[in-house]
XYZ file of C-alpha atoms in Angstrom:
771
model
C 13.777 -3.067 -23.184
C 17.007 -4.407 -25.440
C 19.692 -6.100 -23.228
C 23.053 -3.869 -23.180
C 26.703 -5.162 -22.118
C 27.640 -4.091 -18.212
C 30.176 -1.259 -17.965
C 32.202 -3.262 -16.178
C 32.429 -6.400 -18.087
C 34.952 -4.952 -20.710
C 38.686 -6.294 -20.526
C 40.524 -3.217 -19.809
C 43.157 -1.332 -21.363
C 46.706 -2.827 -20.581
C 47.430 1.378 -18.831
C 45.318 -0.228 -15.667
C 48.689 -1.591 -14.168
C 49.569 2.408 -12.840
C 45.584 2.417 -11.381
C 44.000 5.277 -10.280
C 44.923 8.964 -10.336
C 44.628 10.812 -6.567
C 42.971 13.513 -8.981
C 43.172 13.528 -12.762
C 46.110 14.982 -14.007
C 46.159 18.980 -15.340
C 50.019 19.243 -16.687
C 52.652 17.574 -17.259
C 54.285 17.224 -14.175
C 51.366 15.486 -12.994
C 51.688 13.305 -15.306
C 55.137 12.477 -14.321
C 54.287 11.685 -11.578
C 52.150 9.414 -12.390
C 54.558 8.121 -14.193
C 52.915 8.356 -17.629
C 54.693 9.421 -21.259
C 50.842 10.391 -22.481
C 47.582 10.140 -21.748
C 45.293 7.759 -23.945
C 42.052 10.495 -23.605
C 42.186 14.004 -23.070
C 39.292 15.354 -21.799
C 38.174 19.506 -22.489
C 35.452 21.175 -20.748
C 34.520 24.496 -19.686
C 34.074 23.878 -16.529
C 36.541 24.407 -13.709
C 37.790 20.144 -13.049
C 35.796 19.077 -9.833
C 36.157 15.822 -9.191
C 32.878 15.202 -7.792
C 30.444 12.777 -9.708
C 27.313 15.925 -9.989
C 30.375 16.906 -13.282
C 29.847 15.084 -16.190
C 33.836 15.917 -17.079
C 34.832 13.410 -14.061
C 32.018 10.892 -13.875
C 33.628 10.241 -18.073
C 37.034 10.124 -17.022
C 36.713 7.968 -13.869
C 35.163 6.022 -15.767
C 37.001 6.161 -18.540
C 39.892 5.230 -15.773
C 38.690 2.041 -14.630
C 38.468 0.203 -18.344
C 42.291 1.172 -18.269
C 42.990 4.469 -19.637
C 44.651 7.342 -18.631
C 42.974 9.999 -18.663
C 43.862 13.937 -18.758
C 41.893 17.369 -18.208
C 41.957 20.452 -19.653
C 39.320 22.869 -17.824
C 38.819 26.195 -19.083
C 41.374 26.480 -21.338
C 42.253 29.954 -23.173
C 41.111 29.502 -26.826
C 42.431 32.082 -28.058
C 45.052 30.334 -29.167
C 45.880 26.584 -29.116
C 48.182 26.087 -26.770
C 46.715 25.293 -23.776
C 45.155 22.814 -26.259
C 48.495 20.518 -26.255
C 50.015 21.214 -22.432
C 49.446 17.928 -22.396
C 50.354 16.101 -25.107
C 48.711 14.562 -28.214
C 46.947 11.880 -26.999
C 46.620 8.143 -27.849
C 42.475 7.615 -29.113
C 41.382 10.669 -29.162
C 39.895 14.340 -27.449
C 36.461 14.156 -25.526
C 35.290 17.902 -25.687
C 31.777 18.957 -23.750
C 31.119 22.612 -22.922
C 30.232 21.884 -19.668
C 27.536 20.795 -16.966
C 25.879 23.965 -19.465
C 24.582 25.145 -22.637
C 27.900 27.821 -23.076
C 25.335 30.507 -23.765
C 22.561 29.830 -21.349
C 25.668 29.723 -18.635
C 26.263 33.090 -20.357
C 23.746 34.532 -21.043
C 19.968 35.924 -19.184
C 16.705 35.082 -20.835
C 16.832 38.578 -21.859
C 20.403 37.903 -23.963
C 22.164 40.268 -21.068
C 25.359 38.673 -20.288
C 26.011 37.416 -16.487
C 28.305 38.937 -14.578
C 29.322 35.606 -12.819
C 29.660 31.559 -14.054
C 29.115 29.536 -10.863
C 31.502 26.229 -12.815
C 34.534 28.987 -12.913
C 36.807 29.416 -9.154
C 35.715 33.155 -8.124
C 32.601 32.901 -9.238
C 34.399 34.531 -12.738
C 32.852 35.409 -15.781
C 33.953 35.121 -19.445
C 36.001 31.726 -18.958
C 34.596 29.776 -21.427
C 33.421 31.223 -25.194
C 30.533 31.588 -26.547
C 29.241 27.506 -28.090
C 32.645 26.079 -26.715
C 31.650 22.853 -27.871
C 32.299 24.469 -31.280
C 35.647 26.506 -29.820
C 37.100 23.905 -28.658
C 36.834 21.549 -31.698
C 38.395 23.302 -34.207
C 41.197 24.370 -31.372
C 41.897 20.683 -30.731
C 41.763 19.986 -34.624
C 44.383 23.221 -35.292
C 46.343 21.150 -32.137
C 46.168 17.421 -33.434
C 44.548 17.280 -36.224
C 44.908 13.702 -37.197
C 43.194 12.608 -33.450
C 39.600 11.972 -33.270
C 37.660 14.316 -31.447
C 34.035 12.440 -29.825
C 32.089 15.643 -29.138
C 29.370 15.238 -25.745
C 27.821 17.101 -23.167
C 24.722 18.786 -22.804
C 25.295 21.591 -25.190
C 26.177 18.747 -27.855
C 22.918 16.129 -26.546
C 20.298 19.177 -27.373
C 21.860 20.803 -30.617
C 22.877 16.997 -32.085
C 19.838 17.897 -34.913
C 19.341 21.027 -36.940
C 17.775 23.519 -34.355
C 16.760 26.981 -32.938
C 19.062 29.087 -31.468
C 17.708 31.639 -29.720
C 20.329 33.908 -29.479
C 20.894 34.203 -33.371
C 17.106 33.900 -34.037
C 17.030 31.063 -36.434
C 17.519 27.298 -37.086
C 21.600 26.061 -36.969
C 23.058 23.323 -38.007
C 23.777 20.615 -36.593
C 26.107 21.097 -33.583
C 28.076 17.755 -35.682
C 28.925 19.539 -38.589
C 29.499 23.178 -37.469
C 32.482 21.645 -35.092
C 33.687 19.213 -37.523
C 33.717 16.706 -35.115
C 34.300 12.876 -35.654
C 31.374 11.958 -33.797
C 28.212 12.475 -31.186
C 27.581 11.548 -28.261
C 24.242 12.285 -26.834
C 22.087 11.671 -23.507
C 24.075 9.510 -20.653
C 27.242 8.799 -22.658
C 28.869 6.493 -20.356
C 27.425 3.395 -22.492
C 28.647 4.988 -25.510
C 32.039 6.285 -24.836
C 33.228 3.282 -23.096
C 32.615 1.527 -26.737
C 33.957 3.955 -29.013
C 37.149 3.653 -26.529
C 37.262 0.385 -26.428
C 37.041 0.021 -29.963
C 39.605 2.567 -31.011
C 42.163 1.420 -28.340
C 41.737 -2.368 -30.740
C 42.517 0.270 -33.291
C 39.471 0.699 -34.962
C 38.503 3.790 -36.998
C 36.221 6.981 -36.153
C 34.362 6.545 -39.585
C 33.906 3.109 -38.820
C 31.695 3.432 -36.131
C 28.354 3.784 -36.348
C 26.658 1.436 -34.887
C 26.934 2.440 -31.334
C 23.795 3.069 -29.840
C 23.310 6.905 -28.261
C 25.585 8.146 -31.049
C 25.630 11.065 -34.135
C 27.950 10.756 -37.207
C 27.993 11.691 -40.785
C 27.131 9.709 -43.358
C 26.868 9.845 -47.338
C 23.697 7.908 -48.047
C 21.706 4.963 -46.272
C 23.170 1.883 -45.933
C 22.181 -1.524 -47.808
C 19.592 -3.494 -45.959
C 17.829 -0.602 -44.462
C 14.473 0.785 -44.842
C 13.999 4.749 -45.429
C 10.673 6.191 -44.276
C 9.904 9.656 -44.935
C 8.792 11.375 -41.401
C 6.404 12.997 -43.562
C 3.982 9.845 -44.281
C 4.880 9.478 -40.161
C 3.350 12.159 -38.845
C 1.744 14.352 -41.978
C 2.762 17.879 -41.449
C 0.071 19.383 -44.463
C 1.889 20.004 -48.219
C 4.582 17.756 -49.057
C 6.853 17.034 -51.893
C 5.438 14.477 -53.974
C 5.764 10.817 -53.038
C 8.595 8.550 -55.565
C 9.391 5.536 -55.662
C 10.558 4.483 -52.506
C 13.083 2.230 -53.776
C 14.792 4.882 -55.877
C 18.169 6.115 -53.676
C 17.714 9.317 -52.642
C 20.971 10.498 -53.204
C 20.554 9.781 -56.621
C 18.813 12.839 -57.356
C 18.865 12.128 -61.619
C 16.789 9.186 -61.158
C 14.960 11.248 -58.085
C 13.639 13.880 -60.845
C 13.374 10.888 -63.740
C 10.894 9.003 -61.143
C 9.299 12.541 -60.640
C 9.081 13.386 -64.301
C 7.180 10.001 -64.520
C 3.802 9.821 -66.417
C 1.025 6.954 -66.055
C 2.364 4.279 -68.299
C 0.240 1.298 -66.937
C -3.695 0.370 -67.794
C -5.569 0.411 -65.090
C -8.227 -2.022 -65.829
C -4.984 -5.054 -65.918
C -4.796 -7.192 -63.597
C -1.482 -6.867 -61.044
C 0.008 -9.246 -58.983
C 0.506 -8.104 -55.962
C 4.032 -8.398 -53.731
C 3.777 -8.732 -50.433
C 6.825 -7.239 -48.253
C 8.075 -7.515 -44.599
C 6.259 -4.781 -43.011
C 9.123 -1.950 -41.621
C 7.521 -2.343 -38.317
C 8.592 -6.198 -38.368
C 12.235 -4.355 -38.743
C 12.498 -1.773 -36.655
C 15.815 -1.793 -35.654
C 16.955 -1.491 -39.442
C 13.765 1.245 -40.051
C 15.262 4.683 -40.770
C 12.856 8.056 -40.212
C 14.178 10.891 -42.497
C 13.030 13.887 -41.588
C 13.217 17.158 -43.759
C 16.063 18.710 -44.103
C 17.879 21.397 -43.000
C 17.653 24.199 -45.369
C 14.246 23.189 -45.478
C 13.864 23.045 -41.691
C 15.535 26.474 -41.583
C 13.140 28.352 -44.274
C 9.555 26.620 -43.145
C 8.666 26.722 -39.530
C 6.081 24.309 -39.761
C 8.471 21.344 -41.354
C 10.207 21.959 -37.935
C 7.779 22.152 -35.635
C 7.114 18.897 -37.305
C 10.491 17.448 -37.566
C 10.794 18.243 -33.393
C 7.427 16.352 -32.942
C 8.858 13.344 -34.659
C 12.479 13.394 -32.922
C 10.382 13.702 -29.916
C 8.227 10.033 -30.363
C 11.443 8.700 -31.475
C 13.237 9.407 -27.397
C 11.797 5.722 -26.159
C 15.141 3.430 -26.264
C 12.610 0.354 -26.039
C 11.596 1.285 -29.429
C 13.220 4.285 -31.316
C 14.261 4.244 -34.707
C 16.789 5.413 -36.076
C 16.833 9.782 -37.875
C 18.774 11.056 -39.896
C 18.716 14.897 -42.284
C 19.837 16.243 -44.700
C 23.138 19.071 -43.938
C 23.844 19.597 -47.327
C 25.537 16.978 -48.968
C 25.653 14.606 -46.464
C 23.409 13.173 -43.733
C 23.637 12.886 -40.063
C 22.929 10.061 -38.709
C 21.488 9.579 -35.344
C 21.095 5.970 -33.446
C 18.146 5.002 -31.181
C 18.965 6.048 -27.207
C 20.826 4.445 -24.853
C 20.020 1.582 -23.272
C 19.557 3.248 -19.755
C 21.767 1.736 -16.995
C 20.873 -1.244 -14.266
C 21.013 -0.458 -10.166
C 24.650 -2.235 -11.003
C 25.921 0.087 -13.274
C 24.787 3.146 -11.683
C 26.538 2.073 -8.600
C 28.853 1.265 -10.710
C 29.674 4.744 -11.733
C 29.297 6.208 -8.874
C 31.242 4.135 -6.636
C 34.549 5.814 -8.723
C 37.499 6.658 -6.529
C 36.506 10.256 -6.406
C 38.387 13.072 -4.220
C 35.223 14.450 -4.029
C 36.490 17.735 -4.133
C 37.761 20.912 -6.687
C 41.955 20.542 -8.157
C 44.246 21.019 -5.819
C 44.859 23.457 -8.395
C 42.505 26.106 -7.680
C 44.198 26.506 -4.026
C 41.498 27.820 -1.899
C 39.385 29.239 -4.720
C 35.383 29.118 -4.097
C 34.138 27.481 -6.832
C 30.136 28.355 -6.386
C 28.529 25.007 -8.457
C 30.822 23.100 -6.211
C 29.799 24.558 -2.870
C 26.102 24.222 -3.966
C 26.751 20.196 -4.132
C 29.169 19.655 -2.637
C 26.774 17.914 0.877
C 24.458 15.875 -1.793
C 23.348 12.842 -3.099
C 22.047 12.346 -6.797
C 20.303 8.814 -6.235
C 18.966 8.865 -9.663
C 19.004 9.965 -12.782
C 15.633 11.172 -15.265
C 12.366 12.234 -15.681
C 9.385 10.781 -16.708
C 7.475 14.613 -16.387
C 8.053 15.663 -19.688
C 7.467 19.848 -19.323
C 8.361 20.967 -22.656
C 10.537 23.896 -21.473
C 12.819 21.501 -19.473
C 16.347 19.491 -21.182
C 16.111 17.150 -18.344
C 14.196 14.778 -20.405
C 15.889 15.711 -23.685
C 19.240 14.780 -22.363
C 18.159 12.171 -19.161
C 15.303 10.672 -20.788
C 12.181 9.310 -18.750
C 13.442 5.794 -17.646
C 14.707 6.503 -14.147
C 18.187 4.937 -13.583
C 18.414 4.018 -9.785
C 21.230 3.702 -7.511
C 20.239 0.904 -4.801
C 20.612 2.072 -1.302
C 23.891 0.597 -0.517
C 25.765 2.769 -2.782
C 23.907 6.066 -1.235
C 24.101 5.291 2.283
C 27.772 4.414 1.403
C 28.258 7.715 -0.792
C 27.082 10.185 2.500
C 29.404 7.961 5.070
C 32.512 9.180 2.251
C 30.995 13.204 2.956
C 30.434 12.243 6.639
C 34.039 10.934 7.045
C 36.114 13.051 3.877
C 34.743 16.485 2.990
C 35.717 19.544 4.508
C 33.392 21.248 7.384
C 30.722 18.259 6.700
C 28.329 19.768 10.188
C 25.832 17.091 9.468
C 23.569 18.536 7.127
C 22.799 16.821 3.758
C 21.624 19.547 1.736
C 20.149 17.771 -0.863
C 19.056 13.583 -1.360
C 17.216 13.373 -4.787
C 18.165 13.911 -8.820
C 16.571 16.043 -11.677
C 13.620 15.550 -9.205
C 12.924 14.626 -5.150
C 10.549 11.982 -5.278
C 10.959 9.295 -8.745
C 13.048 7.145 -7.403
C 12.139 3.468 -8.049
C 8.677 4.716 -9.571
C 8.801 3.067 -12.749
C 5.881 1.489 -15.566
C 4.090 -1.490 -13.665
C 6.002 -3.946 -16.157
C 8.457 -3.706 -18.796
C 6.426 -4.492 -21.943
C 4.371 -2.097 -21.689
C 7.665 0.521 -20.964
C 9.160 -0.446 -24.217
C 5.906 -0.008 -26.699
C 4.908 3.210 -24.345
C 5.924 6.703 -27.291
C 3.714 8.943 -24.494
C 5.929 12.400 -23.434
C 5.049 12.330 -20.613
C 3.915 9.257 -17.364
C 2.049 12.137 -15.098
C 0.158 14.866 -17.963
C -3.014 14.859 -18.941
C -2.882 13.108 -15.626
C -1.136 10.303 -14.515
C -1.303 7.148 -16.344
C -2.818 3.974 -14.920
C -0.182 1.954 -15.448
C 2.863 3.801 -13.918
C 3.743 2.746 -10.123
C 3.778 5.759 -7.948
C 4.416 3.377 -4.713
C 7.157 6.250 -2.651
C 8.239 3.426 0.163
C 11.740 3.015 -1.156
C 11.879 6.397 -0.754
C 10.146 6.359 2.238
C 13.019 3.604 3.364
C 15.829 5.404 2.326
C 14.883 8.588 3.727
C 14.742 6.152 7.547
C 18.041 4.562 6.964
C 20.067 8.342 5.819
C 18.742 9.966 8.683
C 19.806 6.718 10.635
C 23.657 6.889 10.260
C 25.630 8.270 12.547
C 27.242 11.653 12.499
C 24.039 12.712 10.064
C 21.515 15.735 11.550
C 19.548 15.958 8.957
C 18.780 15.048 5.430
C 16.902 18.165 4.247
C 15.411 17.644 0.457
C 16.549 19.913 -2.517
C 15.776 18.568 -5.787
C 12.245 20.209 -7.050
C 9.620 17.941 -5.558
C 7.079 16.559 -8.402
C 4.152 17.623 -5.842
C 1.234 15.768 -8.154
C 2.801 12.581 -8.247
C 4.076 13.289 -3.667
C 0.035 13.077 -3.378
C -0.297 9.656 -4.240
C 1.523 9.167 -1.859
C 0.118 10.769 1.581
C 2.912 8.868 3.832
C 5.555 10.064 1.749
C 3.947 13.599 2.296
C 3.684 13.299 6.192
C 7.969 11.760 6.283
C 9.210 14.360 3.700
C 6.966 17.827 5.943
C 7.725 16.257 9.420
C 11.620 14.999 9.056
C 13.180 16.343 5.817
C 12.027 20.900 5.129
C 14.544 22.606 6.233
C 11.635 25.541 7.299
C 10.945 26.156 3.781
C 10.220 23.751 0.654
C 10.182 24.998 -3.149
C 8.466 24.111 -5.343
C 7.329 24.791 -9.383
C 3.796 25.480 -9.710
C 4.984 27.177 -13.090
C 1.365 28.730 -13.241
C -2.438 28.844 -12.871
C -3.826 29.154 -15.718
C -5.054 26.402 -18.332
C -3.728 28.239 -21.143
C -0.193 27.866 -20.286
C -0.050 25.062 -18.240
C -1.113 23.219 -21.104
C 1.766 23.859 -23.249
C 4.035 22.892 -20.573
C 3.063 19.782 -19.841
C 2.397 20.772 -16.222
C -0.584 19.904 -13.521
C -3.498 22.239 -13.161
C -3.172 24.297 -9.745
C -5.752 22.164 -8.198
C -2.927 19.925 -7.718
C -0.798 22.482 -6.216
C -4.087 22.694 -3.603
C -3.900 19.158 -2.334
C -0.370 19.597 -1.494
C -0.484 22.341 0.164
C -3.379 21.198 2.187
C -1.289 18.052 2.595
C 1.866 20.358 4.247
C 0.483 22.477 6.268
C -1.856 19.235 8.113
C 1.098 17.872 8.457
C 3.417 20.434 9.554
C 1.404 21.483 12.177
C 1.320 17.926 13.271
C 4.899 18.385 13.717
C 4.777 21.085 16.048
C 6.648 23.184 12.860
C 5.962 26.693 11.379
C 7.567 25.761 7.645
C 6.131 27.191 4.249
C 5.602 26.505 0.213
C 7.758 28.767 -1.878
C 6.149 28.475 -5.291
C 8.005 28.949 -8.297
C 6.506 30.412 -11.858
C 7.258 31.049 -14.637
C 6.861 34.758 -17.437
C 6.400 35.094 -21.179
C 5.928 30.735 -21.940
C 4.178 30.160 -25.586
C 0.407 29.306 -24.612
C 0.078 32.335 -22.311
C -1.305 35.609 -23.466
C -1.666 38.961 -21.212
C -4.903 38.047 -19.246
C -3.055 34.942 -18.237
C -0.383 36.451 -16.520
C -3.268 39.356 -14.800
C -5.255 36.415 -14.073
C -1.699 34.853 -11.953
C -1.034 38.244 -10.347
C -4.169 37.896 -8.537
C -3.934 34.316 -7.138
C -0.244 35.252 -6.125
C -1.837 38.935 -4.187
C -5.185 36.668 -3.055
C -2.285 34.016 -1.632
C 0.415 36.299 -0.225
C 3.231 35.917 -2.283
C 5.587 38.259 -3.533
C 8.294 37.538 -6.314
C 11.914 38.719 -5.429
C 12.915 36.777 -8.199
C 11.247 36.799 -12.001
C 11.659 33.053 -14.056
C 11.404 33.960 -17.634
C 11.027 31.789 -20.255
C 14.371 30.771 -21.616
C 13.654 28.926 -24.905
C 16.787 25.593 -24.589
C 17.859 23.980 -28.100
C 15.736 21.172 -29.400
C 12.589 22.126 -26.242
C 9.582 21.292 -27.390
C 8.429 24.662 -26.022
C 10.752 26.118 -28.363
C 9.492 24.886 -31.326
C 6.472 26.535 -30.288
C 8.286 29.924 -29.510
C 10.074 29.274 -33.135
C 7.274 28.067 -34.959
C 3.802 28.951 -33.209
C 2.789 25.583 -33.679
C 1.954 22.999 -31.402
C 4.079 19.837 -31.567
C 2.589 18.087 -28.722
C -0.609 17.566 -31.900
C 0.006 16.707 -35.272
C 1.588 19.242 -37.511
C 0.072 20.734 -39.684
C -0.105 24.350 -42.174
C -3.872 24.934 -40.974
C -3.476 23.536 -36.940
C -4.043 25.738 -34.421
C -1.782 28.395 -33.414
C 0.448 29.115 -29.815
C 0.440 32.773 -28.350
C 3.671 33.281 -28.649
C 5.105 35.908 -26.519
C 8.489 37.063 -28.494
C 8.606 41.385 -27.864
C 10.498 42.931 -25.601
C 7.789 45.049 -24.369
C 5.438 42.187 -23.513
C 8.152 39.786 -21.667
C 8.621 42.608 -19.442
C 5.199 43.353 -18.535
C 4.698 39.303 -18.416
C 7.589 39.381 -15.740
C 6.007 43.055 -14.516
C 2.695 40.388 -13.722
C 4.877 38.591 -11.792
C 6.330 41.613 -9.571
C 2.802 43.255 -9.226
C 4.521 44.711 -6.029
C 7.405 46.192 -7.860
C 6.299 49.950 -7.966
C 8.636 49.970 -11.066
C 6.458 47.568 -12.905
C 3.142 49.716 -12.056
C 3.092 52.275 -15.087
C 3.363 49.768 -17.094
C 0.545 47.837 -15.274
C -2.009 50.749 -15.419
C -1.614 50.942 -18.973
C -2.030 47.105 -19.966
C -4.762 46.966 -17.600
C -6.379 50.052 -18.888
C -5.850 47.937 -22.334
C -7.147 44.983 -21.258
C -10.530 46.512 -19.902
C -9.893 45.470 -16.336
C -9.299 49.315 -14.698
C -11.484 47.945 -11.736
C -7.876 46.528 -10.738
C -6.376 49.547 -10.291
C -6.731 51.113 -6.322
C -6.197 50.655 -2.744
C -9.085 47.901 -2.332
C -7.281 44.516 -1.310
C -9.092 42.600 -4.458
C -7.822 45.127 -6.541
C -4.214 44.440 -7.999
C -1.766 47.206 -7.816
C -2.634 51.414 -6.535
C -3.082 54.073 -8.628
C -0.524 56.349 -7.771
C 2.982 55.999 -8.391
C 5.257 56.086 -4.873
C 7.748 59.463 -4.134
C 10.500 57.643 -5.411
C 12.733 58.827 -2.201
C 13.986 55.659 -0.094
C 12.707 53.499 -2.444
C 14.758 49.988 -3.155
C 13.308 47.784 -5.600
C 13.520 44.160 -4.043
C 15.428 42.932 -6.700
C 18.229 44.229 -5.367
C 17.768 42.750 -1.703
C 17.125 39.087 -1.291
C 14.319 39.739 0.827
C 12.287 42.827 1.340
C 10.132 42.936 4.292
C 6.090 43.425 2.875
C 4.950 47.493 3.730
C 8.321 49.317 3.946
C 7.818 50.359 0.652
C 6.072 54.162 0.360
C 3.292 52.515 -1.551
C -0.324 52.891 -1.068
C -1.955 50.550 1.911
C -1.932 47.469 1.644
C -5.206 46.208 3.374
C -4.831 42.405 3.601
C -3.118 41.519 6.795
C -4.869 37.968 7.037
C -1.737 36.411 5.592
C 2.094 36.681 6.273
C 3.626 37.455 2.732
C 5.893 34.354 1.585
C 8.943 36.061 -1.033
C 11.073 33.692 -3.711
C 14.246 34.166 -2.902
C 17.817 32.851 -2.496
C 18.553 30.684 0.416
C 16.835 33.320 2.998
C 13.960 32.356 5.108
C 10.099 33.379 4.885
C 10.077 36.212 6.874
C 7.618 37.564 9.464
C 5.000 41.070 7.670
C 2.926 41.491 10.246
C 1.047 38.959 10.595
C 0.071 36.768 14.077
C 2.369 34.956 15.224
C 5.219 36.116 13.023
C 8.062 34.203 11.904
C 10.286 31.502 14.120
C 13.668 32.980 12.121
C 12.516 36.622 12.669
C 12.050 36.358 16.135
C 15.185 34.459 16.458
C 16.882 37.544 14.779
C 15.223 41.019 16.816
C 16.158 38.119 19.995
C 20.155 38.454 18.592
C 19.543 42.083 18.233
C 17.687 42.873 21.233
C 20.804 40.711 22.989
C 23.025 42.441 21.454
C 21.899 46.169 22.090
C 22.115 45.337 25.951
C 25.529 43.623 25.702
C 26.674 46.368 24.242
C 24.761 49.338 26.991
C 26.224 46.239 29.530
C 29.556 47.357 28.456
C 29.497 50.890 28.435
C 27.922 50.422 32.227
C 30.934 48.759 32.925
C 33.250 50.798 31.254
C 31.839 54.122 33.327
C 31.369 52.002 36.293
C 35.250 51.781 35.726
C 35.927 55.659 35.018
C 34.107 56.705 38.039
C 31.074 57.622 36.401
C 28.855 55.966 38.006
C 26.134 53.568 36.944
C 23.437 54.636 34.699
C 20.301 52.510 34.139
C 20.182 50.629 30.704
C 17.081 50.902 29.319
C 15.697 47.846 27.680
C 15.746 48.404 24.014
C 13.245 48.260 22.039
C 12.342 44.963 19.438
C 13.221 46.138 15.909
C 10.802 46.032 13.452
């Protein structure tokens, strides 16, 4: 792995003399209080400003502040005019533009393309505070406000849309966001290194168009510069029928020369002896090799070429061996430098050790920001994920090399939460990151890691070169819960259970001390077809983890539950796959109150499958096998209905589908049958969608004869519920006891009142325990 200049080794900008601000200013009044006449950098974001390291604008803002720059924030501006974009004045160096912690389209629309009713990153959860494609709109307004000020585009929306990408909402391939936003440079992935380097160079008077050698950036070029060796991507991973190969030394921007070259016929005598010229291997000059992807126009018109380009892009994501990429858009090239070098532990500590206020900006008053409320007592211990799930953006954005904080830095943050954050009750709500248990897990040697091109370290099985030692994480858990004033450390991040079972000691530690009654995990499916397209382990790994979970829960004397999550309508999923998943759910006593349908996010491998019908996990060609795709609204509803097999609203659709599939034997009242034969009366029925928790059997439906196991549920923060199984739930018992005590207290109060009035004492009947 190449080395990079440490973030804390740059010379400080002159404005360092002002020192850190309590909050990065959002108004001219705040700037005046700080003694600033102007901002050096202004960050425009689609989220409310929360000065917390879980929010991107706070990390970038505080990092730039630590370099000596004066940084202002324009959060959720009114995009109808340029006025809000001028309220802090003209920045001396650049505008930093980001849509927020989420892609603005995913933030606003559901997987069914319906407008969401709320926005977790807005005060009061109010929807509509940011525009669609916020990065584009904000960039254009910044240009209107101050035309000559450079625009640096970043954040997850820019990161995942940096290349020509399929857009689910328009059902077509769109340009690189750099083109549409008319920005000067784009930073992708974790952008700390890139933003510091760009800011430093601009402060020295460099022109933004001359900054072309920073890793993790994309920018516009007219031609491949001298000294670079250009490779056609179709020669690396041939997609099938391709254009005639021309002289590689011809300038590909010179259309006249290309045309002459293509028209040339054989002019040499094949029997004539020739001098063999040995050329330097491009493998020896990897840092000067660029791969030319099919142009935007080609991938827009040819879905197979789109899948091919997506495959090559993902093959070039390891910072240790990735090459630059280039893709033509009309008359210009969009150039993508290799990914940034991962941060060291010392740099991670530096970034997370900034003077964050850890609360929302005072301008919001007492208004609640749901996303902040969710994470204010949580601690991020690492970045990155080597799982490589094809539907997920974490690996694509943060990379698959884990970047860890030190235990000392993490403990220090927990102490800050304990001592400074209002409302802390002693419970840390999460100690994790993109995953719960990849902390300090890495390849056995840096040499193997830097040469690897696999998209996942744990699929189809755990790589033998992966060190799966969980001892550092176990020690961290023990140190954290030993802190004075800390009552409980919960683990809420996604647990990679196929990795966890490699360390029984870790599973025991987790189950004994860090599960708050239930643990959510994501097997995503039970069938091999969709699991292979997701790059997820088989359901056998879940079963193995479940046995360990139950064993250690019993040893700890705790009644705890696993809550599994599943995806409907993912590429590779057939109706039969969903039927088998529904049977598994019923057989194991699970009822899904919430259903997660596949959401084709920009640039994801699964999205390339969805658009092209091809599998970019293997070599793509016109003749290669296709992938089953669920696109129609009707079939997506069917797959969700299978996940919610217990909801009578979906039974008519399921009856029709099961009959069509030749599985009418699954319709009936038997315990091995999926749905009843008859529809229930509608009076008194309320869908479980309308309730966080609905006791099994409360619907007026055909009697369920499977009484041997409690029915569990996916839900939003409520514990599993009692369903009549022997023993019930401790939570339900407590609620029943509370209800009984409340009734008894009311009866006693009435008795005292009657006695005071001379009516005499009436016997108090013991109230029935509510069911």
